[in-house]
Short mmCIF file of C-alpha atoms in Angstrom, two decimals:
data_model
loop_
_atom_site.label_atom_id
_atom_site.label_comp_id
_atom_site.label_asym_id
_atom_site.label_seq_id
_atom_site.Cartn_x
_atom_site.Cartn_y
_atom_site.Cartn_z
CA ALA A 1 211.56 16.70 64.04
CA ALA A 2 210.61 15.17 67.49
CA GLU A 3 207.15 16.60 67.10
CA ARG A 4 207.07 14.95 63.58
CA LEU A 5 208.07 11.63 64.68
CA ARG A 6 205.36 11.82 67.78
CA LEU A 7 202.78 12.90 65.14
CA ALA A 8 204.03 9.66 63.34
CA GLY A 9 204.39 7.03 65.92
CA LEU A 10 200.75 8.32 67.05
CA CYS A 11 199.74 7.81 63.89
CA CYS A 12 200.98 4.63 63.44
CA PHE A 13 199.74 3.37 67.01
CA LEU A 14 196.02 4.45 66.26
CA GLN A 15 195.72 2.76 62.78
CA LEU A 16 197.18 -0.12 64.00
CA LEU A 17 194.56 -0.46 66.64
CA THR A 18 191.95 0.33 64.48
CA ILE A 19 192.99 -2.00 62.04
CA VAL A 20 192.96 -4.58 65.36
CA LEU A 21 189.59 -3.69 66.13
CA PHE A 22 188.30 -4.01 62.76
CA ALA A 23 189.71 -7.45 62.39
CA SER A 24 187.95 -8.47 65.47
CA PHE A 25 184.75 -7.02 65.50
CA VAL A 26 183.62 -5.11 62.36
CA ARG A 27 181.75 -7.21 59.53
CA TYR A 28 180.16 -5.90 56.26
CA SER A 29 176.49 -6.62 56.67
CA PRO A 30 174.92 -8.97 54.63
CA GLU A 31 172.51 -6.84 52.64
CA SER A 32 170.28 -9.89 51.94
CA SER A 33 169.88 -11.11 55.54
CA PRO A 34 167.42 -8.47 57.28
CA GLY A 35 168.28 -9.98 60.54
CA LEU A 36 171.49 -8.41 60.56
CA CYS A 37 170.65 -4.91 60.27
CA SER A 38 170.66 -3.51 63.70
CA PRO A 39 170.90 -4.94 67.11
CA GLN A 40 166.91 -3.74 68.24
CA PRO A 41 164.42 -5.60 67.10
CA ASN A 42 163.09 -2.77 64.96
CA CYS A 43 164.59 -3.44 61.46
CA SER A 44 162.96 -0.89 59.73
CA GLN A 45 166.52 0.75 59.06
CA ARG A 46 167.46 -1.88 56.65
CA ASP A 47 167.68 -0.29 53.00
CA PRO A 48 165.75 -2.27 50.98
CA ASP A 49 168.01 -1.21 47.94
CA PRO A 50 171.55 -1.46 48.74
CA ALA A 51 172.66 0.89 46.07
CA LEU A 52 170.54 3.79 47.28
CA GLY A 53 172.97 3.75 50.21
CA TYR A 54 175.74 5.19 48.28
CA PRO A 55 174.79 8.19 46.98
CA ARG A 56 173.76 9.60 50.42
CA PHE A 57 176.72 8.39 51.90
CA ARG A 58 179.03 9.77 48.69
CA ASP A 59 176.84 13.31 49.35
CA VAL A 60 177.86 13.05 52.80
CA HIS A 61 181.20 12.14 52.88
CA LEU A 62 181.89 15.08 50.00
CA GLN A 63 180.05 17.81 52.28
CA ALA A 64 182.63 16.71 55.41
CA LEU A 65 185.71 16.74 53.11
CA LEU A 66 184.80 19.73 50.87
CA GLY A 67 182.41 21.78 52.89
CA PHE A 68 183.72 21.47 56.40
CA GLY A 69 187.44 20.50 55.43
CA PHE A 70 187.95 24.15 53.26
CA LEU A 71 186.06 26.25 55.66
CA VAL A 72 189.00 26.19 58.08
CA ALA A 73 191.53 27.34 55.55
CA PHE A 74 190.96 31.48 55.94
CA LEU A 75 193.86 32.27 58.08
CA SER A 76 196.59 33.68 56.58
CA ARG A 77 199.29 31.58 58.43
CA TYR A 78 197.33 28.24 58.49
CA GLY A 79 195.52 27.99 55.27
CA SER A 80 196.67 24.72 53.57
CA GLY A 81 198.03 23.08 57.13
CA SER A 82 194.46 23.64 58.06
CA VAL A 83 193.19 21.67 55.23
CA ALA A 84 195.86 19.06 55.64
CA VAL A 85 194.91 18.55 59.18
CA SER A 86 190.77 18.16 58.48
CA PHE A 87 192.11 15.54 55.84
CA LEU A 88 193.69 14.06 59.27
CA ILE A 89 190.82 14.22 61.55
CA VAL A 90 188.50 13.01 59.03
CA ALA A 91 190.52 9.97 58.34
CA PHE A 92 191.21 8.98 61.88
CA ALA A 93 187.22 9.96 63.01
CA ILE A 94 185.10 7.76 60.40
CA GLN A 95 187.15 4.79 61.37
CA TRP A 96 187.16 5.62 65.40
CA ALA A 97 183.08 6.36 65.04
CA ILE A 98 182.35 3.33 62.83
CA LEU A 99 183.52 1.50 65.84
CA VAL A 100 182.00 3.34 68.57
CA GLN A 101 178.73 4.00 66.99
CA GLY A 102 178.38 0.52 65.94
CA LEU A 103 178.04 -0.63 69.24
CA PHE A 104 175.09 1.38 69.82
CA TYR A 105 173.21 1.03 66.66
CA PHE A 106 174.90 -2.30 64.48
CA PHE A 107 176.07 -4.35 67.24
CA LEU A 108 174.92 -7.84 67.15
CA ASN A 109 176.14 -11.46 67.94
CA GLY A 110 179.33 -10.16 69.00
CA LYS A 111 180.04 -8.04 65.61
CA ILE A 112 179.70 -4.85 64.25
CA TYR A 113 177.57 -5.26 60.90
CA MET A 114 178.44 -1.94 58.78
CA GLY A 115 177.12 -0.54 55.45
CA ALA A 116 176.55 2.76 53.59
CA GLN A 117 174.19 4.07 56.41
CA SER A 118 176.82 3.41 59.02
CA MET A 119 179.29 5.31 56.91
CA VAL A 120 176.96 8.36 57.00
CA SER A 121 176.49 8.04 60.37
CA ALA A 122 180.23 8.19 60.78
CA ASP A 123 180.53 11.20 58.55
CA PHE A 124 178.00 12.94 60.89
CA CYS A 125 179.77 12.38 63.70
CA THR A 126 182.77 13.94 61.53
CA ALA A 127 181.44 17.16 61.05
CA ALA A 128 180.77 17.55 64.51
CA ILE A 129 184.68 16.92 65.44
CA LEU A 130 185.66 19.47 62.39
CA ILE A 131 183.03 21.94 63.82
CA SER A 132 184.66 21.66 67.42
CA ALA A 133 188.12 21.93 65.59
CA GLY A 134 187.40 25.05 64.25
CA ALA A 135 186.95 26.81 67.64
CA VAL A 136 190.48 25.60 68.50
CA LEU A 137 192.20 26.48 65.06
CA GLY A 138 195.56 27.58 65.03
CA ARG A 139 196.07 27.13 68.80
CA VAL A 140 196.18 23.11 69.24
CA SER A 141 198.80 20.71 67.10
CA PRO A 142 197.83 17.73 65.01
CA ILE A 143 198.62 15.40 68.00
CA GLN A 144 195.98 17.19 70.25
CA MET A 145 193.36 17.11 67.32
CA LEU A 146 193.89 13.46 67.19
CA LEU A 147 193.64 13.13 71.22
CA LEU A 148 190.79 15.54 70.96
CA THR A 149 189.25 13.60 68.10
CA LEU A 150 189.46 9.90 70.38
CA LEU A 151 187.56 11.54 73.23
CA GLU A 152 184.92 13.18 71.44
CA VAL A 153 183.66 10.51 69.12
CA PRO A 154 182.45 8.50 72.08
CA LEU A 155 180.84 11.48 73.66
CA PHE A 156 179.08 12.43 70.19
CA ALA A 157 177.98 9.08 69.76
CA CYS A 158 176.49 8.96 73.52
CA ASN A 159 174.91 12.48 72.91
CA GLU A 160 173.46 11.18 69.88
CA TYR A 161 171.95 7.89 71.46
CA ILE A 162 170.26 9.51 74.20
CA LEU A 163 168.75 12.13 72.00
CA LEU A 164 167.74 10.56 69.01
CA SER A 165 167.08 6.50 70.38
CA LEU A 166 166.13 6.85 74.03
CA LEU A 167 164.28 10.61 73.59
CA GLY A 168 163.04 9.79 70.39
CA VAL A 169 164.21 13.25 69.35
CA SER A 170 163.89 13.84 65.37
CA ASP A 171 167.52 15.72 64.23
CA SER A 172 167.86 14.52 60.62
CA GLY A 173 170.19 17.24 59.91
CA GLY A 174 172.04 17.46 63.29
CA SER A 175 170.86 20.76 64.61
CA LEU A 176 171.72 19.45 68.40
CA THR A 177 173.98 16.38 67.29
CA VAL A 178 176.33 17.80 65.37
CA HIS A 179 175.89 21.70 65.32
CA THR A 180 175.15 22.42 68.66
CA PHE A 181 177.36 19.82 70.43
CA GLY A 182 180.25 20.59 67.97
CA ALA A 183 180.29 24.14 68.80
CA TYR A 184 179.60 24.06 72.74
CA PHE A 185 182.22 20.81 72.68
CA GLY A 186 184.63 23.50 71.03
CA LEU A 187 184.12 26.36 72.98
CA MET A 188 184.41 24.34 76.14
CA VAL A 189 188.11 22.76 74.95
CA SER A 190 188.95 26.24 74.14
CA ARG A 191 188.20 27.66 77.67
CA VAL A 192 190.49 24.79 78.98
CA LEU A 193 193.31 25.68 76.73
CA HIS A 194 193.20 29.07 77.68
CA GLN A 195 196.22 30.29 78.97
CA PRO A 196 196.15 33.86 80.68
CA HIS A 197 199.48 34.73 80.57
CA MET A 198 199.89 34.39 77.19
CA LYS A 199 198.77 36.92 74.52
CA GLU A 200 196.66 36.32 71.55
CA HIS A 201 198.17 35.68 68.71
CA LYS A 202 196.59 38.63 66.45
CA GLU A 203 198.53 37.31 63.35
CA GLN A 204 196.26 34.05 64.16
CA GLN A 205 192.94 35.82 63.55
CA ASP A 206 194.26 37.66 60.15
CA VAL A 207 192.46 36.62 57.10
CA GLY A 208 194.93 35.59 54.10
CA HIS A 209 194.00 36.26 50.48
CA GLN A 210 196.09 33.27 49.57
CA PRO A 211 193.67 30.61 50.58
CA ASP A 212 190.51 32.47 49.18
CA VAL A 213 190.19 29.60 46.40
CA PHE A 214 189.61 27.30 49.55
CA ALA A 215 187.05 29.50 50.60
CA VAL A 216 185.26 29.36 47.18
CA VAL A 217 185.36 25.59 47.11
CA GLY A 218 183.77 25.27 50.62
CA THR A 219 180.95 27.99 49.75
CA ILE A 220 180.28 25.78 46.63
CA SER A 221 180.23 22.70 48.33
CA LEU A 222 177.82 23.62 50.99
CA TRP A 223 175.34 24.57 48.69
CA ILE A 224 175.51 21.62 46.36
CA PHE A 225 175.90 18.75 48.75
CA TRP A 226 174.19 20.36 52.09
CA PRO A 227 170.71 19.15 51.11
CA SER A 228 172.08 15.54 50.51
CA PHE A 229 173.85 15.76 54.08
CA ALA A 230 170.73 17.16 55.77
CA SER A 231 168.45 14.31 54.48
CA ALA A 232 170.33 11.81 54.39
CA THR A 233 168.73 10.35 57.13
CA THR A 234 165.33 11.32 56.58
CA VAL A 235 162.71 8.70 55.99
CA ARG A 236 162.88 7.61 52.47
CA ASP A 237 159.79 8.09 50.12
CA SER A 238 158.44 10.38 52.55
CA THR A 239 159.93 13.52 53.76
CA GLU A 240 162.84 13.76 51.92
CA PRO A 241 161.82 15.96 48.72
CA TRP A 242 160.46 18.97 51.27
CA ALA A 243 163.36 18.46 53.50
CA VAL A 244 166.03 19.09 50.68
CA LEU A 245 163.63 22.25 49.29
CA ASN A 246 163.72 23.63 52.98
CA ILE A 247 167.47 23.55 53.35
CA TYR A 248 167.46 25.44 49.70
CA PHE A 249 165.13 28.13 50.89
CA SER A 250 166.89 28.81 54.35
CA MET A 251 170.17 28.80 53.04
CA ALA A 252 168.70 31.52 50.30
CA ALA A 253 167.15 33.48 52.76
CA SER A 254 170.12 33.65 55.24
CA THR A 255 172.45 34.60 52.56
CA LEU A 256 170.12 37.43 51.32
CA ALA A 257 169.78 38.46 54.85
CA THR A 258 173.38 38.79 55.15
CA PHE A 259 173.16 41.36 52.83
CA VAL A 260 170.83 43.25 54.87
CA LEU A 261 172.22 43.42 58.08
CA SER A 262 175.95 43.08 57.36
CA PRO A 263 176.50 46.49 56.04
CA ILE A 264 174.94 48.17 59.26
CA LEU A 265 176.87 46.15 61.36
CA TYR A 266 180.32 46.47 59.61
CA GLU A 267 182.22 49.58 58.22
CA GLU A 268 183.53 47.36 55.45
CA GLY A 269 182.07 48.10 52.05
CA THR A 270 181.93 44.71 50.47
CA LEU A 271 180.64 41.74 51.76
CA GLN A 272 183.55 39.21 52.48
CA LEU A 273 183.00 35.53 51.50
CA ALA A 274 183.81 34.19 54.39
CA GLN A 275 180.45 35.80 55.77
CA ILE A 276 178.43 34.50 52.79
CA GLN A 277 180.20 31.01 53.93
CA ASP A 278 178.79 31.68 57.74
CA ALA A 279 175.33 32.76 56.16
CA THR A 280 175.10 29.37 54.49
CA LEU A 281 175.90 27.42 57.30
CA ALA A 282 173.63 29.17 59.73
CA GLY A 283 170.68 28.75 57.43
CA ALA A 284 171.32 24.72 57.08
CA ALA A 285 172.11 24.30 60.52
CA VAL A 286 168.64 25.70 61.64
CA MET A 287 167.26 23.48 59.30
CA GLY A 288 168.78 20.52 60.65
CA MET A 289 165.87 19.65 63.05
CA ALA A 290 163.00 21.26 61.35
CA GLY A 291 163.95 20.50 57.77
CA GLU A 292 161.44 17.38 58.12
CA MET A 293 158.46 19.07 59.75
CA LEU A 294 158.12 22.17 57.78
CA LEU A 295 155.18 21.59 55.53
CA THR A 296 155.39 25.29 53.65
CA PRO A 297 158.39 27.07 51.90
CA PHE A 298 157.82 30.24 53.91
CA GLY A 299 158.60 28.84 57.16
CA ALA A 300 162.16 27.51 55.76
CA LEU A 301 162.45 31.45 54.79
CA VAL A 302 161.64 32.78 57.44
CA ALA A 303 164.03 30.28 59.69
CA GLY A 304 167.01 31.21 57.23
CA PHE A 305 166.35 34.90 57.97
CA LEU A 306 166.40 34.62 61.68
CA ALA A 307 169.28 32.44 61.52
CA SER A 308 171.52 34.73 59.60
CA GLN A 309 170.17 37.54 61.73
CA VAL A 310 171.31 35.86 65.09
CA SER A 311 174.36 34.65 63.83
CA LEU A 312 175.81 38.38 62.44
CA LEU A 313 174.36 39.85 65.57
CA GLY A 314 176.65 37.14 67.57
CA PHE A 315 179.42 37.95 65.75
CA ARG A 316 179.19 41.73 66.47
CA PHE A 317 178.30 41.70 70.34
CA LEU A 318 178.66 38.18 71.97
CA THR A 319 182.56 37.07 70.49
CA PRO A 320 183.72 40.08 72.42
CA ILE A 321 181.95 39.49 75.51
CA LEU A 322 183.19 35.23 74.97
CA ARG A 323 186.62 36.30 74.46
CA SER A 324 186.96 39.07 77.33
CA ARG A 325 184.68 37.75 80.23
CA LEU A 326 184.65 33.98 79.48
CA LYS A 327 188.27 33.67 78.12
CA ILE A 328 187.07 31.84 75.10
CA GLN A 329 189.11 32.44 71.91
CA ASP A 330 186.60 31.31 69.31
CA THR A 331 188.84 31.24 66.17
CA CYS A 332 186.22 30.37 63.37
CA GLY A 333 183.41 31.41 65.06
CA VAL A 334 181.30 28.21 65.37
CA HIS A 335 179.32 29.69 68.16
CA ASN A 336 177.55 32.16 66.11
CA VAL A 337 177.74 29.55 63.10
CA HIS A 338 176.54 26.61 64.40
CA GLY A 339 175.92 26.87 67.92
CA LEU A 340 173.43 29.96 67.91
CA PRO A 341 171.54 28.48 64.84
CA GLY A 342 171.57 25.18 66.03
CA VAL A 343 169.94 25.91 69.40
CA LEU A 344 167.30 28.03 67.06
CA GLY A 345 166.73 25.32 64.96
CA ALA A 346 165.98 22.90 68.32
CA PHE A 347 163.51 25.44 69.33
CA LEU A 348 161.99 25.61 66.09
CA GLY A 349 161.66 22.24 65.74
CA THR A 350 160.28 21.47 69.48
CA LEU A 351 157.62 24.06 68.44
CA LEU A 352 156.61 22.28 65.48
CA ALA A 353 156.52 18.99 67.08
CA ALA A 354 154.73 20.68 70.10
CA LEU A 355 151.86 22.17 67.50
CA ALA A 356 151.51 19.01 64.79
CA THR A 357 148.53 17.61 64.38
CA ALA A 358 147.38 14.01 62.44
CA ASP A 359 145.16 16.36 59.95
CA ALA A 360 148.70 18.56 58.87
CA TYR A 361 150.96 15.49 58.56
CA GLY A 362 148.50 12.52 58.17
CA GLY A 363 148.51 12.60 54.76
CA ARG A 364 152.28 13.40 53.98
CA TRP A 365 153.45 10.37 55.83
CA GLN A 366 150.71 7.69 54.26
CA GLY A 367 153.08 6.98 50.92
CA LYS A 368 151.25 5.46 48.52
CA PRO A 369 147.59 4.26 49.15
CA GLY A 370 147.25 1.54 51.46
CA GLU A 371 150.72 1.50 52.58
CA ARG A 372 151.51 2.41 56.20
CA SER A 373 153.88 4.96 56.93
CA PRO A 374 157.37 3.93 57.18
CA ALA A 375 158.24 5.66 60.23
CA PRO A 376 157.09 4.23 63.43
CA ARG A 377 156.96 6.04 66.66
CA SER A 378 159.81 6.27 69.13
CA GLY A 379 161.09 7.61 72.21
CA ALA A 380 159.43 9.10 75.20
CA LEU A 381 159.22 12.31 73.25
CA ALA A 382 156.92 10.45 70.51
CA ARG A 383 154.98 8.81 72.66
CA LEU A 384 153.70 11.99 74.49
CA LEU A 385 152.96 13.86 70.95
CA GLY A 386 150.71 11.04 69.78
CA PRO A 387 149.93 11.28 66.07
CA ALA A 388 152.63 14.00 65.67
CA GLY A 389 155.07 11.97 67.01
CA ALA A 390 155.43 9.91 63.57
CA VAL A 391 156.89 13.09 62.86
CA LEU A 392 159.62 12.78 65.44
CA ARG A 393 161.50 9.92 63.89
CA ARG A 394 164.69 10.31 62.20
CA GLY A 395 164.67 7.43 59.92
CA ALA A 396 166.71 5.03 57.73
CA LEU A 397 169.61 5.02 60.17
CA ARG A 398 168.82 4.93 63.97
CA SER A 399 166.96 2.07 65.70
CA ALA A 400 163.83 2.34 67.24
CA PRO A 401 164.56 1.04 71.85
CA GLU A 402 163.16 -2.41 72.02
CA SER A 403 159.63 -1.41 73.26
CA GLN A 404 158.74 -1.15 69.88
CA GLU A 405 158.92 -4.57 68.72
CA PRO A 406 155.34 -5.36 67.94
CA GLU A 407 155.08 -2.21 65.34
CA SER A 408 158.63 -2.92 63.84
CA LYS A 409 157.24 -6.58 62.76
CA ALA A 410 153.91 -5.44 61.19
CA LEU A 411 156.67 -2.57 59.34
CA ARG A 412 158.79 -5.53 58.17
CA GLU A 413 155.62 -7.28 57.21
CA VAL A 414 155.10 -4.48 55.13
#
């Protein structure tokens, strides 16, 4: 009873706090005013058609609720309870992320101007929180998860701002900002929560049969909504078509590759649905950074195949080491499903950016004849790469540094 009252009190306090902060600082962005889209001089992020933002927000939000939310429902003792906690995290994280990320991207004249794209950004942050929650599932209370969300959202926003705005890294699908950050933050929390004198609760690791329907819904949601999730922040009318297709090819190759290595590494006669979920996630995570840069589908197939193998090998060999040597109990295997594929995707994206040439990417970014590229170069990394830096741009959501003002003015004129 005391725990329920503390949870009720904390939820009441956090909701009242966000209400006060929203009343003081948050306003809807006037779509007709180009001057309120961003605190930075570059307003190329503004959606020329406000109606285009809602389908992206809808798909990303459904992915966060269904895809990530139902992935934590596989434990026999914590099936439905985990889904409830996931919805609790989503409800608070979105509100808190709007405030925190708004200070970085949508703050102007003492107010935070939000729209559909800021909601997409908040859902990306929420996805990272849910990944972190998977590492400590079954070992933390709802109160602790809310407090962790309160701490992780500002850290996520700072990490994202440094990578995307200051360094100019392109990470439209979140290989680094969502998957890698969420996984390793969760592993860090898991290490902090380790109690050496307490035996592991083996029943927490048991997979139940009752929540299988959640696993089915989660897996289907991944296939339906993940391409929209990964391409929600790519530059409109430029890279989105092949970014979506690369995600599908990568997930397909990753899933098929699971049937190749899983029978060798495990003695089970049949492939578990949880392994298909993990393979789908690994294939999507590896495409977070490289999805909008791969110009041929075979590259996505190779990346998905490698991501699946890395994930399965991690479950077989690295997870026991994390548990025995480093005292890290990874309940949902986020290190193998999100962390390792995210790092692999970052290496792949870096390699593609280093090898990019104007001949390879120039025609793809020109759009209609006579039009300029909708994605200006931004950040130190993009400037170093010269013509290839046009690819290193997370469009439609993030603001360029102030040094890009002349180029952004030209874009607004276009």
